[in-house]
JSON list of C-alpha atoms in Angstrom, two decimals:
[
{"chain": "A", "resi": 5, "resn": "GLN", "atom": "CA", "xyz": [83.00, 87.92, 111.64]},
{"chain": "A", "resi": 6, "resn": "LYS", "atom": "CA", "xyz": [84.36, 90.66, 109.37]},
{"chain": "A", "resi": 7, "resn": "GLU", "atom": "CA", "xyz": [81.92, 93.41, 108.43]},
{"chain": "A", "resi": 8, "resn": "VAL", "atom": "CA", "xyz": [82.59, 92.75, 104.74]},
{"chain": "A", "resi": 9, "resn": "GLU", "atom": "CA", "xyz": [83.53, 89.35, 103.34]},
{"chain": "A", "resi": 10, "resn": "GLN", "atom": "CA", "xyz": [85.02, 88.90, 99.88]},
{"chain": "A", "resi": 11, "resn": "ASP", "atom": "CA", "xyz": [86.73, 85.90, 98.30]},
{"chain": "A", "resi": 12, "resn": "PRO", "atom": "CA", "xyz": [90.32, 86.97, 97.53]},
{"chain": "A", "resi": 13, "resn": "GLY", "atom": "CA", "xyz": [90.60, 84.60, 94.55]},
{"chain": "A", "resi": 14, "resn": "PRO", "atom": "CA", "xyz": [92.56, 84.55, 92.34]},
{"chain": "A", "resi": 15, "resn": "LEU", "atom": "CA", "xyz": [89.94, 84.12, 89.67]},
{"chain": "A", "resi": 16, "resn": "SER", "atom": "CA", "xyz": [91.10, 83.22, 86.15]},
{"chain": "A", "resi": 17, "resn": "VAL", "atom": "CA", "xyz": [88.74, 83.40, 83.19]},
{"chain": "A", "resi": 18, "resn": "PRO", "atom": "CA", "xyz": [89.18, 83.27, 79.41]},
{"chain": "A", "resi": 19, "resn": "GLU", "atom": "CA", "xyz": [88.73, 86.45, 77.41]},
{"chain": "A", "resi": 20, "resn": "GLY", "atom": "CA", "xyz": [85.09, 87.07, 76.57]},
{"chain": "A", "resi": 21, "resn": "ALA", "atom": "CA", "xyz": [83.73, 85.29, 79.65]},
{"chain": "A", "resi": 22, "resn": "ILE", "atom": "CA", "xyz": [81.16, 86.78, 82.02]},
{"chain": "A", "resi": 23, "resn": "VAL", "atom": "CA", "xyz": [82.73, 87.44, 85.40]},
{"chain": "A", "resi": 24, "resn": "SER", "atom": "CA", "xyz": [80.77, 87.48, 88.65]},
{"chain": "A", "resi": 25, "resn": "LEU", "atom": "CA", "xyz": [82.34, 89.06, 91.74]},
{"chain": "A", "resi": 26, "resn": "ASN", "atom": "CA", "xyz": [80.55, 89.08, 95.09]},
{"chain": "A", "resi": 27, "resn": "CYS", "atom": "CA", "xyz": [80.63, 90.40, 98.62]},
{"chain": "A", "resi": 28, "resn": "THR", "atom": "CA", "xyz": [78.55, 89.74, 101.70]},
{"chain": "A", "resi": 29, "resn": "TYR", "atom": "CA", "xyz": [78.25, 92.06, 104.66]},
{"chain": "A", "resi": 30, "resn": "SER", "atom": "CA", "xyz": [76.86, 92.02, 108.17]},
{"chain": "A", "resi": 31, "resn": "ASN", "atom": "CA", "xyz": [76.08, 95.68, 108.92]},
{"chain": "A", "resi": 32, "resn": "SER", "atom": "CA", "xyz": [72.46, 96.37, 107.96]},
{"chain": "A", "resi": 33, "resn": "ALA", "atom": "CA", "xyz": [73.10, 100.13, 108.23]},
{"chain": "A", "resi": 34, "resn": "PHE", "atom": "CA", "xyz": [75.19, 100.15, 105.06]},
{"chain": "A", "resi": 35, "resn": "GLN", "atom": "CA", "xyz": [73.40, 102.20, 102.39]},
{"chain": "A", "resi": 36, "resn": "TYR", "atom": "CA", "xyz": [76.07, 103.04, 99.81]},
{"chain": "A", "resi": 37, "resn": "PHE", "atom": "CA", "xyz": [77.79, 100.24, 97.91]},
{"chain": "A", "resi": 38, "resn": "MET", "atom": "CA", "xyz": [80.79, 100.68, 95.69]},
{"chain": "A", "resi": 39, "resn": "TRP", "atom": "CA", "xyz": [83.19, 98.71, 93.54]},
{"chain": "A", "resi": 40, "resn": "TYR", "atom": "CA", "xyz": [86.77, 99.81, 93.15]},
{"chain": "A", "resi": 41, "resn": "ARG", "atom": "CA", "xyz": [89.32, 98.48, 90.68]},
{"chain": "A", "resi": 42, "resn": "GLN", "atom": "CA", "xyz": [92.98, 98.35, 91.63]},
{"chain": "A", "resi": 43, "resn": "TYR", "atom": "CA", "xyz": [95.70, 97.63, 89.12]},
{"chain": "A", "resi": 44, "resn": "SER", "atom": "CA", "xyz": [99.03, 96.33, 90.34]},
{"chain": "A", "resi": 45, "resn": "ARG", "atom": "CA", "xyz": [101.14, 99.01, 92.03]},
{"chain": "A", "resi": 46, "resn": "LYS", "atom": "CA", "xyz": [98.34, 101.57, 91.71]},
{"chain": "A", "resi": 47, "resn": "GLY", "atom": "CA", "xyz": [95.71, 103.11, 93.96]},
{"chain": "A", "resi": 48, "resn": "PRO", "atom": "CA", "xyz": [92.09, 101.92, 93.85]},
{"chain": "A", "resi": 49, "resn": "GLU", "atom": "CA", "xyz": [89.77, 103.78, 91.46]},
{"chain": "A", "resi": 50, "resn": "LEU", "atom": "CA", "xyz": [86.00, 103.93, 91.71]},
{"chain": "A", "resi": 51, "resn": "LEU", "atom": "CA", "xyz": [84.30, 101.75, 89.13]},
{"chain": "A", "resi": 52, "resn": "MET", "atom": "CA", "xyz": [80.65, 101.85, 90.16]},
{"chain": "A", "resi": 53, "resn": "TYR", "atom": "CA", "xyz": [78.44, 102.77, 93.06]},
{"chain": "A", "resi": 54, "resn": "THR", "atom": "CA", "xyz": [74.83, 102.11, 93.98]},
{"chain": "A", "resi": 55, "resn": "TYR", "atom": "CA", "xyz": [72.57, 103.45, 96.69]},
{"chain": "A", "resi": 56, "resn": "SER", "atom": "CA", "xyz": [70.43, 100.93, 98.60]},
{"chain": "A", "resi": 57, "resn": "SER", "atom": "CA", "xyz": [69.05, 97.94, 96.68]},
{"chain": "A", "resi": 58, "resn": "GLY", "atom": "CA", "xyz": [68.82, 97.55, 92.93]},
{"chain": "A", "resi": 59, "resn": "ASN", "atom": "CA", "xyz": [70.86, 97.26, 89.76]},
{"chain": "A", "resi": 60, "resn": "LYS", "atom": "CA", "xyz": [73.08, 99.70, 87.95]},
{"chain": "A", "resi": 61, "resn": "GLU", "atom": "CA", "xyz": [74.62, 99.21, 84.53]},
{"chain": "A", "resi": 62, "resn": "ASP", "atom": "CA", "xyz": [77.56, 101.01, 82.97]},
{"chain": "A", "resi": 63, "resn": "GLY", "atom": "CA", "xyz": [78.83, 99.60, 79.71]},
{"chain": "A", "resi": 64, "resn": "ARG", "atom": "CA", "xyz": [80.09, 96.07, 80.31]},
{"chain": "A", "resi": 65, "resn": "PHE", "atom": "CA", "xyz": [79.70, 96.41, 84.08]},
{"chain": "A", "resi": 66, "resn": "THR", "atom": "CA", "xyz": [76.58, 95.75, 86.16]},
{"chain": "A", "resi": 67, "resn": "ALA", "atom": "CA", "xyz": [76.37, 96.22, 89.91]},
{"chain": "A", "resi": 68, "resn": "GLN", "atom": "CA", "xyz": [73.63, 94.55, 91.94]},
{"chain": "A", "resi": 69, "resn": "VAL", "atom": "CA", "xyz": [72.67, 95.06, 95.56]},
{"chain": "A", "resi": 70, "resn": "ASP", "atom": "CA", "xyz": [70.35, 92.79, 97.53]},
{"chain": "A", "resi": 71, "resn": "LYS", "atom": "CA", "xyz": [70.00, 94.35, 100.97]},
{"chain": "A", "resi": 72, "resn": "SER", "atom": "CA", "xyz": [67.62, 91.65, 102.20]},
{"chain": "A", "resi": 73, "resn": "SER", "atom": "CA", "xyz": [70.40, 89.09, 101.72]},
{"chain": "A", "resi": 74, "resn": "LYS", "atom": "CA", "xyz": [73.22, 91.52, 102.51]},
{"chain": "A", "resi": 75, "resn": "TYR", "atom": "CA", "xyz": [74.84, 90.55, 99.22]},
{"chain": "A", "resi": 76, "resn": "ILE", "atom": "CA", "xyz": [76.32, 92.63, 96.42]},
{"chain": "A", "resi": 77, "resn": "SER", "atom": "CA", "xyz": [77.64, 91.61, 93.02]},
{"chain": "A", "resi": 78, "resn": "LEU", "atom": "CA", "xyz": [79.59, 93.01, 90.13]},
{"chain": "A", "resi": 79, "resn": "PHE", "atom": "CA", "xyz": [79.19, 91.44, 86.71]},
{"chain": "A", "resi": 80, "resn": "ILE", "atom": "CA", "xyz": [81.63, 92.02, 83.87]},
{"chain": "A", "resi": 81, "resn": "ARG", "atom": "CA", "xyz": [80.45, 91.04, 80.41]},
{"chain": "A", "resi": 82, "resn": "ASP", "atom": "CA", "xyz": [82.78, 90.24, 77.52]},
{"chain": "A", "resi": 83, "resn": "SER", "atom": "CA", "xyz": [85.78, 90.37, 79.85]},
{"chain": "A", "resi": 84, "resn": "GLN", "atom": "CA", "xyz": [89.03, 91.73, 78.41]},
{"chain": "A", "resi": 85, "resn": "PRO", "atom": "CA", "xyz": [92.66, 91.20, 79.42]},
{"chain": "A", "resi": 86, "resn": "SER", "atom": "CA", "xyz": [92.67, 94.88, 80.45]},
{"chain": "A", "resi": 87, "resn": "ASP", "atom": "CA", "xyz": [90.09, 93.98, 83.12]},
{"chain": "A", "resi": 88, "resn": "SER", "atom": "CA", "xyz": [92.79, 91.99, 84.94]},
{"chain": "A", "resi": 89, "resn": "ALA", "atom": "CA", "xyz": [93.03, 93.71, 88.31]},
{"chain": "A", "resi": 90, "resn": "THR", "atom": "CA", "xyz": [91.90, 93.40, 91.91]},
{"chain": "A", "resi": 91, "resn": "TYR", "atom": "CA", "xyz": [88.28, 94.36, 92.50]},
{"chain": "A", "resi": 92, "resn": "LEU", "atom": "CA", "xyz": [87.37, 95.68, 95.94]},
{"chain": "A", "resi": 93, "resn": "CYS", "atom": "CA", "xyz": [83.84, 96.07, 97.18]},
{"chain": "A", "resi": 94, "resn": "ALA", "atom": "CA", "xyz": [83.24, 98.92, 99.59]},
{"chain": "A", "resi": 95, "resn": "MET", "atom": "CA", "xyz": [80.30, 100.17, 101.57]},
{"chain": "A", "resi": 96, "resn": "ARG", "atom": "CA", "xyz": [79.28, 102.74, 104.12]},
{"chain": "A", "resi": 97, "resn": "ASN", "atom": "CA", "xyz": [76.38, 104.17, 106.10]},
{"chain": "A", "resi": 98, "resn": "SER", "atom": "CA", "xyz": [74.47, 107.23, 104.94]},
{"chain": "A", "resi": 99, "resn": "GLY", "atom": "CA", "xyz": [75.61, 110.56, 106.33]},
{"chain": "A", "resi": 100, "resn": "GLY", "atom": "CA", "xyz": [78.49, 112.87, 105.62]},
{"chain": "A", "resi": 101, "resn": "TYR", "atom": "CA", "xyz": [81.53, 111.57, 107.44]},
{"chain": "A", "resi": 102, "resn": "GLN", "atom": "CA", "xyz": [80.92, 107.87, 107.78]},
{"chain": "A", "resi": 103, "resn": "LYS", "atom": "CA", "xyz": [83.95, 105.75, 107.04]},
{"chain": "A", "resi": 104, "resn": "VAL", "atom": "CA", "xyz": [84.05, 103.41, 104.06]},
{"chain": "A", "resi": 105, "resn": "THR", "atom": "CA", "xyz": [84.66, 99.74, 104.81]},
{"chain": "A", "resi": 106, "resn": "PHE", "atom": "CA", "xyz": [86.44, 97.75, 102.11]},
{"chain": "A", "resi": 107, "resn": "GLY", "atom": "CA", "xyz": [86.45, 94.06, 101.27]},
{"chain": "A", "resi": 108, "resn": "ILE", "atom": "CA", "xyz": [89.81, 92.35, 100.89]},
{"chain": "A", "resi": 109, "resn": "GLY", "atom": "CA", "xyz": [89.52, 92.41, 97.09]},
{"chain": "A", "resi": 110, "resn": "THR", "atom": "CA", "xyz": [89.24, 89.65, 94.48]},
{"chain": "A", "resi": 111, "resn": "LYS", "atom": "CA", "xyz": [92.16, 89.29, 92.10]},
{"chain": "A", "resi": 112, "resn": "LEU", "atom": "CA", "xyz": [90.92, 88.72, 88.55]},
{"chain": "A", "resi": 113, "resn": "GLN", "atom": "CA", "xyz": [92.98, 87.52, 85.62]},
{"chain": "A", "resi": 114, "resn": "VAL", "atom": "CA", "xyz": [91.49, 87.50, 82.13]},
{"chain": "A", "resi": 115, "resn": "ILE", "atom": "CA", "xyz": [93.48, 85.21, 79.87]},
{"chain": "A", "resi": 116, "resn": "PRO", "atom": "CA", "xyz": [93.70, 86.12, 76.16]},
{"chain": "B", "resi": 4, "resn": "ASP", "atom": "CA", "xyz": [97.57, 116.54, 86.26]},
{"chain": "B", "resi": 5, "resn": "THR", "atom": "CA", "xyz": [97.78, 114.17, 89.19]},
{"chain": "B", "resi": 6, "resn": "ALA", "atom": "CA", "xyz": [94.68, 114.57, 91.37]},
{"chain": "B", "resi": 7, "resn": "VAL", "atom": "CA", "xyz": [96.09, 113.05, 94.57]},
{"chain": "B", "resi": 8, "resn": "SER", "atom": "CA", "xyz": [99.86, 112.90, 94.75]},
{"chain": "B", "resi": 9, "resn": "GLN", "atom": "CA", "xyz": [101.94, 111.43, 97.51]},
{"chain": "B", "resi": 10, "resn": "THR", "atom": "CA", "xyz": [105.68, 111.18, 98.08]},
{"chain": "B", "resi": 11, "resn": "PRO", "atom": "CA", "xyz": [107.79, 109.19, 98.35]},
{"chain": "B", "resi": 12, "resn": "LYS", "atom": "CA", "xyz": [106.47, 106.26, 96.30]},
{"chain": "B", "resi": 13, "resn": "TYR", "atom": "CA", "xyz": [109.01, 103.85, 97.78]},
{"chain": "B", "resi": 14, "resn": "LEU", "atom": "CA", "xyz": [110.68, 104.07, 101.17]},
{"chain": "B", "resi": 15, "resn": "VAL", "atom": "CA", "xyz": [113.04, 101.58, 102.79]},
{"chain": "B", "resi": 16, "resn": "THR", "atom": "CA", "xyz": [114.16, 102.42, 106.30]},
{"chain": "B", "resi": 17, "resn": "GLN", "atom": "CA", "xyz": [115.50, 100.84, 109.44]},
{"chain": "B", "resi": 18, "resn": "MET", "atom": "CA", "xyz": [113.58, 100.01, 112.58]},
{"chain": "B", "resi": 19, "resn": "GLY", "atom": "CA", "xyz": [113.44, 102.85, 115.03]},
{"chain": "B", "resi": 20, "resn": "ASN", "atom": "CA", "xyz": [113.67, 105.61, 112.43]},
{"chain": "B", "resi": 21, "resn": "ASP", "atom": "CA", "xyz": [111.15, 108.41, 111.99]},
{"chain": "B", "resi": 22, "resn": "LYS", "atom": "CA", "xyz": [109.73, 109.05, 108.52]},
{"chain": "B", "resi": 23, "resn": "SER", "atom": "CA", "xyz": [107.10, 111.19, 106.83]},
{"chain": "B", "resi": 24, "resn": "ILE", "atom": "CA", "xyz": [104.88, 110.71, 103.80]},
{"chain": "B", "resi": 25, "resn": "LYS", "atom": "CA", "xyz": [103.47, 113.80, 102.14]},
{"chain": "B", "resi": 26, "resn": "CYS", "atom": "CA", "xyz": [100.17, 114.11, 100.32]},
{"chain": "B", "resi": 27, "resn": "GLU", "atom": "CA", "xyz": [98.55, 116.83, 98.24]},
{"chain": "B", "resi": 28, "resn": "GLN", "atom": "CA", "xyz": [95.27, 116.94, 96.33]},
{"chain": "B", "resi": 29, "resn": "ASN", "atom": "CA", "xyz": [94.32, 119.46, 93.65]},
{"chain": "B", "resi": 30, "resn": "LEU", "atom": "CA", "xyz": [90.65, 118.47, 93.40]},
{"chain": "B", "resi": 31, "resn": "GLY", "atom": "CA", "xyz": [89.38, 121.13, 95.78]},
{"chain": "B", "resi": 32, "resn": "HIS", "atom": "CA", "xyz": [88.02, 118.44, 98.12]},
{"chain": "B", "resi": 33, "resn": "ASP", "atom": "CA", "xyz": [87.40, 119.18, 101.78]},
{"chain": "B", "resi": 34, "resn": "THR", "atom": "CA", "xyz": [88.04, 115.67, 103.10]},
{"chain": "B", "resi": 35, "resn": "MET", "atom": "CA", "xyz": [91.32, 113.76, 103.06]},
{"chain": "B", "resi": 36, "resn": "TYR", "atom": "CA", "xyz": [92.26, 110.31, 104.32]},
{"chain": "B", "resi": 37, "resn": "TRP", "atom": "CA", "xyz": [95.11, 107.96, 105.07]},
{"chain": "B", "resi": 38, "resn": "TYR", "atom": "CA", "xyz": [94.53, 104.28, 104.38]},
{"chain": "B", "resi": 39, "resn": "LYS", "atom": "CA", "xyz": [96.85, 101.36, 105.07]},
{"chain": "B", "resi": 40, "resn": "GLN", "atom": "CA", "xyz": [96.96, 98.27, 102.84]},
{"chain": "B", "resi": 41, "resn": "ASP", "atom": "CA", "xyz": [98.80, 95.40, 104.47]},
{"chain": "B", "resi": 42, "resn": "SER", "atom": "CA", "xyz": [100.49, 92.37, 102.95]},
{"chain": "B", "resi": 43, "resn": "LYS", "atom": "CA", "xyz": [97.15, 90.58, 102.71]},
{"chain": "B", "resi": 44, "resn": "LYS", "atom": "CA", "xyz": [95.84, 93.51, 100.61]},
{"chain": "B", "resi": 45, "resn": "PHE", "atom": "CA", "xyz": [93.33, 94.54, 103.27]},
{"chain": "B", "resi": 46, "resn": "LEU", "atom": "CA", "xyz": [92.61, 98.28, 102.92]},
{"chain": "B", "resi": 47, "resn": "LYS", "atom": "CA", "xyz": [91.81, 99.98, 106.23]},
{"chain": "B", "resi": 48, "resn": "ILE", "atom": "CA", "xyz": [91.21, 103.59, 107.08]},
{"chain": "B", "resi": 49, "resn": "MET", "atom": "CA", "xyz": [93.59, 105.20, 109.54]},
{"chain": "B", "resi": 50, "resn": "PHE", "atom": "CA", "xyz": [92.59, 108.86, 109.65]},
{"chain": "B", "resi": 51, "resn": "SER", "atom": "CA", "xyz": [90.20, 111.27, 108.02]},
{"chain": "B", "resi": 52, "resn": "TYR", "atom": "CA", "xyz": [90.36, 115.06, 108.05]},
{"chain": "B", "resi": 53, "resn": "ASN", "atom": "CA", "xyz": [87.72, 117.54, 106.96]},
{"chain": "B", "resi": 54, "resn": "ASN", "atom": "CA", "xyz": [88.90, 121.09, 106.40]},
{"chain": "B", "resi": 55, "resn": "LYS", "atom": "CA", "xyz": [91.99, 120.43, 108.53]},
{"chain": "B", "resi": 56, "resn": "GLU", "atom": "CA", "xyz": [89.92, 118.98, 111.36]},
{"chain": "B", "resi": 57, "resn": "LEU", "atom": "CA", "xyz": [90.38, 115.34, 112.46]},
{"chain": "B", "resi": 58, "resn": "ILE", "atom": "CA", "xyz": [87.06, 113.50, 112.09]},
{"chain": "B", "resi": 59, "resn": "ILE", "atom": "CA", "xyz": [88.02, 109.82, 112.00]},
{"chain": "B", "resi": 60, "resn": "ASN", "atom": "CA", "xyz": [90.83, 108.30, 114.03]},
{"chain": "B", "resi": 61, "resn": "GLU", "atom": "CA", "xyz": [90.81, 104.53, 113.94]},
{"chain": "B", "resi": 62, "resn": "THR", "atom": "CA", "xyz": [92.74, 102.41, 116.40]},
{"chain": "B", "resi": 63, "resn": "VAL", "atom": "CA", "xyz": [96.18, 103.42, 115.25]},
{"chain": "B", "resi": 64, "resn": "PRO", "atom": "CA", "xyz": [99.32, 103.53, 117.45]},
{"chain": "B", "resi": 65, "resn": "ASN", "atom": "CA", "xyz": [100.12, 107.06, 118.52]},
{"chain": "B", "resi": 66, "resn": "ARG", "atom": "CA", "xyz": [103.46, 106.69, 116.75]},
{"chain": "B", "resi": 67, "resn": "PHE", "atom": "CA", "xyz": [101.40, 107.70, 113.70]},
{"chain": "B", "resi": 68, "resn": "SER", "atom": "CA", "xyz": [100.61, 111.39, 113.63]},
{"chain": "B", "resi": 69, "resn": "PRO", "atom": "CA", "xyz": [98.77, 113.03, 110.74]},
{"chain": "B", "resi": 70, "resn": "LYS", "atom": "CA", "xyz": [99.11, 116.74, 110.10]},
{"chain": "B", "resi": 71, "resn": "SER", "atom": "CA", "xyz": [96.97, 118.87, 107.83]},
{"chain": "B", "resi": 72, "resn": "PRO", "atom": "CA", "xyz": [98.44, 122.35, 107.27]},
{"chain": "B", "resi": 73, "resn": "ASP", "atom": "CA", "xyz": [95.57, 123.19, 104.90]},
{"chain": "B", "resi": 74, "resn": "LYS", "atom": "CA", "xyz": [92.71, 121.31, 103.31]},
{"chain": "B", "resi": 75, "resn": "ALA", "atom": "CA", "xyz": [94.78, 120.39, 100.25]},
{"chain": "B", "resi": 76, "resn": "HIS", "atom": "CA", "xyz": [97.53, 118.67, 102.25]},
{"chain": "B", "resi": 77, "resn": "LEU", "atom": "CA", "xyz": [97.57, 115.78, 104.68]},
{"chain": "B", "resi": 78, "resn": "ASN", "atom": "CA", "xyz": [100.95, 114.45, 105.77]},
{"chain": "B", "resi": 79, "resn": "LEU", "atom": "CA", "xyz": [101.65, 111.33, 107.80]},
{"chain": "B", "resi": 80, "resn": "HIS", "atom": "CA", "xyz": [104.54, 111.19, 110.23]},
{"chain": "B", "resi": 81, "resn": "ILE", "atom": "CA", "xyz": [105.58, 107.88, 111.76]},
{"chain": "B", "resi": 82, "resn": "ASN", "atom": "CA", "xyz": [107.87, 107.70, 114.79]},
{"chain": "B", "resi": 83, "resn": "SER", "atom": "CA", "xyz": [109.97, 104.75, 115.92]},
{"chain": "B", "resi": 84, "resn": "LEU", "atom": "CA", "xyz": [109.17, 102.58, 112.93]},
{"chain": "B", "resi": 85, "resn": "GLU", "atom": "CA", "xyz": [108.54, 98.88, 113.55]},
{"chain": "B", "resi": 86, "resn": "LEU", "atom": "CA", "xyz": [108.71, 95.88, 111.21]},
{"chain": "B", "resi": 87, "resn": "GLY", "atom": "CA", "xyz": [104.91, 95.60, 111.32]},
{"chain": "B", "resi": 88, "resn": "ASP", "atom": "CA", "xyz": [104.56, 99.07, 109.84]},
{"chain": "B", "resi": 89, "resn": "SER", "atom": "CA", "xyz": [105.68, 97.72, 106.47]},
{"chain": "B", "resi": 90, "resn": "ALA", "atom": "CA", "xyz": [102.71, 98.24, 104.16]},
{"chain": "B", "resi": 91, "resn": "VAL", "atom": "CA", "xyz": [101.39, 100.43, 101.38]},
{"chain": "B", "resi": 92, "resn": "TYR", "atom": "CA", "xyz": [99.98, 103.73, 102.63]},
{"chain": "B", "resi": 93, "resn": "PHE", "atom": "CA", "xyz": [97.38, 105.43, 100.45]},
{"chain": "B", "resi": 94, "resn": "CYS", "atom": "CA", "xyz": [96.38, 109.04, 100.70]},
{"chain": "B", "resi": 95, "resn": "ALA", "atom": "CA", "xyz": [92.89, 109.83, 99.40]},
{"chain": "B", "resi": 96, "resn": "SER", "atom": "CA", "xyz": [90.37, 112.65, 99.18]},
{"chain": "B", "resi": 97, "resn": "SER", "atom": "CA", "xyz": [86.65, 113.13, 98.64]},
{"chain": "B", "resi": 98, "resn": "PRO", "atom": "CA", "xyz": [84.06, 115.92, 98.59]},
{"chain": "B", "resi": 99, "resn": "THR", "atom": "CA", "xyz": [82.14, 116.39, 101.81]},
{"chain": "B", "resi": 100, "resn": "SER", "atom": "CA", "xyz": [78.61, 116.19, 100.51]},
{"chain": "B", "resi": 101, "resn": "SER", "atom": "CA", "xyz": [76.67, 113.07, 101.39]},
{"chain": "B", "resi": 102, "resn": "GLY", "atom": "CA", "xyz": [75.18, 112.77, 97.93]},
{"chain": "B", "resi": 103, "resn": "GLN", "atom": "CA", "xyz": [76.63, 111.05, 94.91]},
{"chain": "B", "resi": 104, "resn": "ALA", "atom": "CA", "xyz": [79.85, 113.04, 94.81]},
{"chain": "B", "resi": 105, "resn": "GLY", "atom": "CA", "xyz": [80.46, 112.35, 98.48]},
{"chain": "B", "resi": 106, "resn": "ASN", "atom": "CA", "xyz": [80.79, 108.65, 97.79]},
{"chain": "B", "resi": 107, "resn": "THR", "atom": "CA", "xyz": [83.76, 108.97, 95.48]},
{"chain": "B", "resi": 108, "resn": "ILE", "atom": "CA", "xyz": [87.09, 108.55, 97.18]},
{"chain": "B", "resi": 109, "resn": "TYR", "atom": "CA", "xyz": [90.05, 109.39, 94.95]},
{"chain": "B", "resi": 110, "resn": "PHE", "atom": "CA", "xyz": [93.22, 107.55, 95.89]},
{"chain": "B", "resi": 111, "resn": "GLY", "atom": "CA", "xyz": [96.84, 108.44, 95.34]},
{"chain": "B", "resi": 112, "resn": "GLU", "atom": "CA", "xyz": [99.28, 105.95, 93.84]},
{"chain": "B", "resi": 113, "resn": "GLY", "atom": "CA", "xyz": [100.44, 104.71, 97.23]},
{"chain": "B", "resi": 114, "resn": "SER", "atom": "CA", "xyz": [103.68, 104.82, 99.21]},
{"chain": "B", "resi": 115, "resn": "TRP", "atom": "CA", "xyz": [105.42, 101.46, 99.66]},
{"chain": "B", "resi": 116, "resn": "LEU", "atom": "CA", "xyz": [107.05, 101.47, 103.10]},
{"chain": "B", "resi": 117, "resn": "THR", "atom": "CA", "xyz": [109.48, 98.70, 103.99]},
{"chain": "B", "resi": 118, "resn": "VAL", "atom": "CA", "xyz": [110.97, 98.61, 107.48]},
{"chain": "B", "resi": 119, "resn": "VAL", "atom": "CA", "xyz": [114.08, 96.44, 107.83]}
]
């Protein structure tokens, strides 16, 4: 079993839809949870991060972490064609030099 | 200004050759990384350096040798290239603190390596 599982998609939605992206993980020591966005032919860029369980909202984006279920989500409201990208979840233990483990990424296409 | 820059962006080379990818960051970060993204888009860490010192070395063939002349540079040299080395290699950097800033990894644009 991979440490982080993520459906690779692709996921196609119409413009304006609410998008739900999810990851599950097996390592209960993970404390930091992140979402990266990667456009085609570009490097990943940090979109959101949360520490431990809870919700975090930033504009149209909401990140949720449920540590009891080992499940994290990213919601995108009012999706736009410019949101079309691959979304990678990532997580790591607490501490300074712990490595970050990435999901395989979900490819999202928002159709105008 | 490009925060993390790596060169070359595209590299096509024959099996058995030796090649290098260079990376520089101007963010003042202490920690730098090399990640590999394979054809299935899986992003995996290869190496991590903190202030020129190797701190993470995943199971990578010893044909791959990172070198950090100073904390702003982390180069990757690959000997005797094999077909399976074809992938996108990302350089990245982050601050060393374990707080909020320490979670942000800034990636370069990637180097597309094709071994033929």
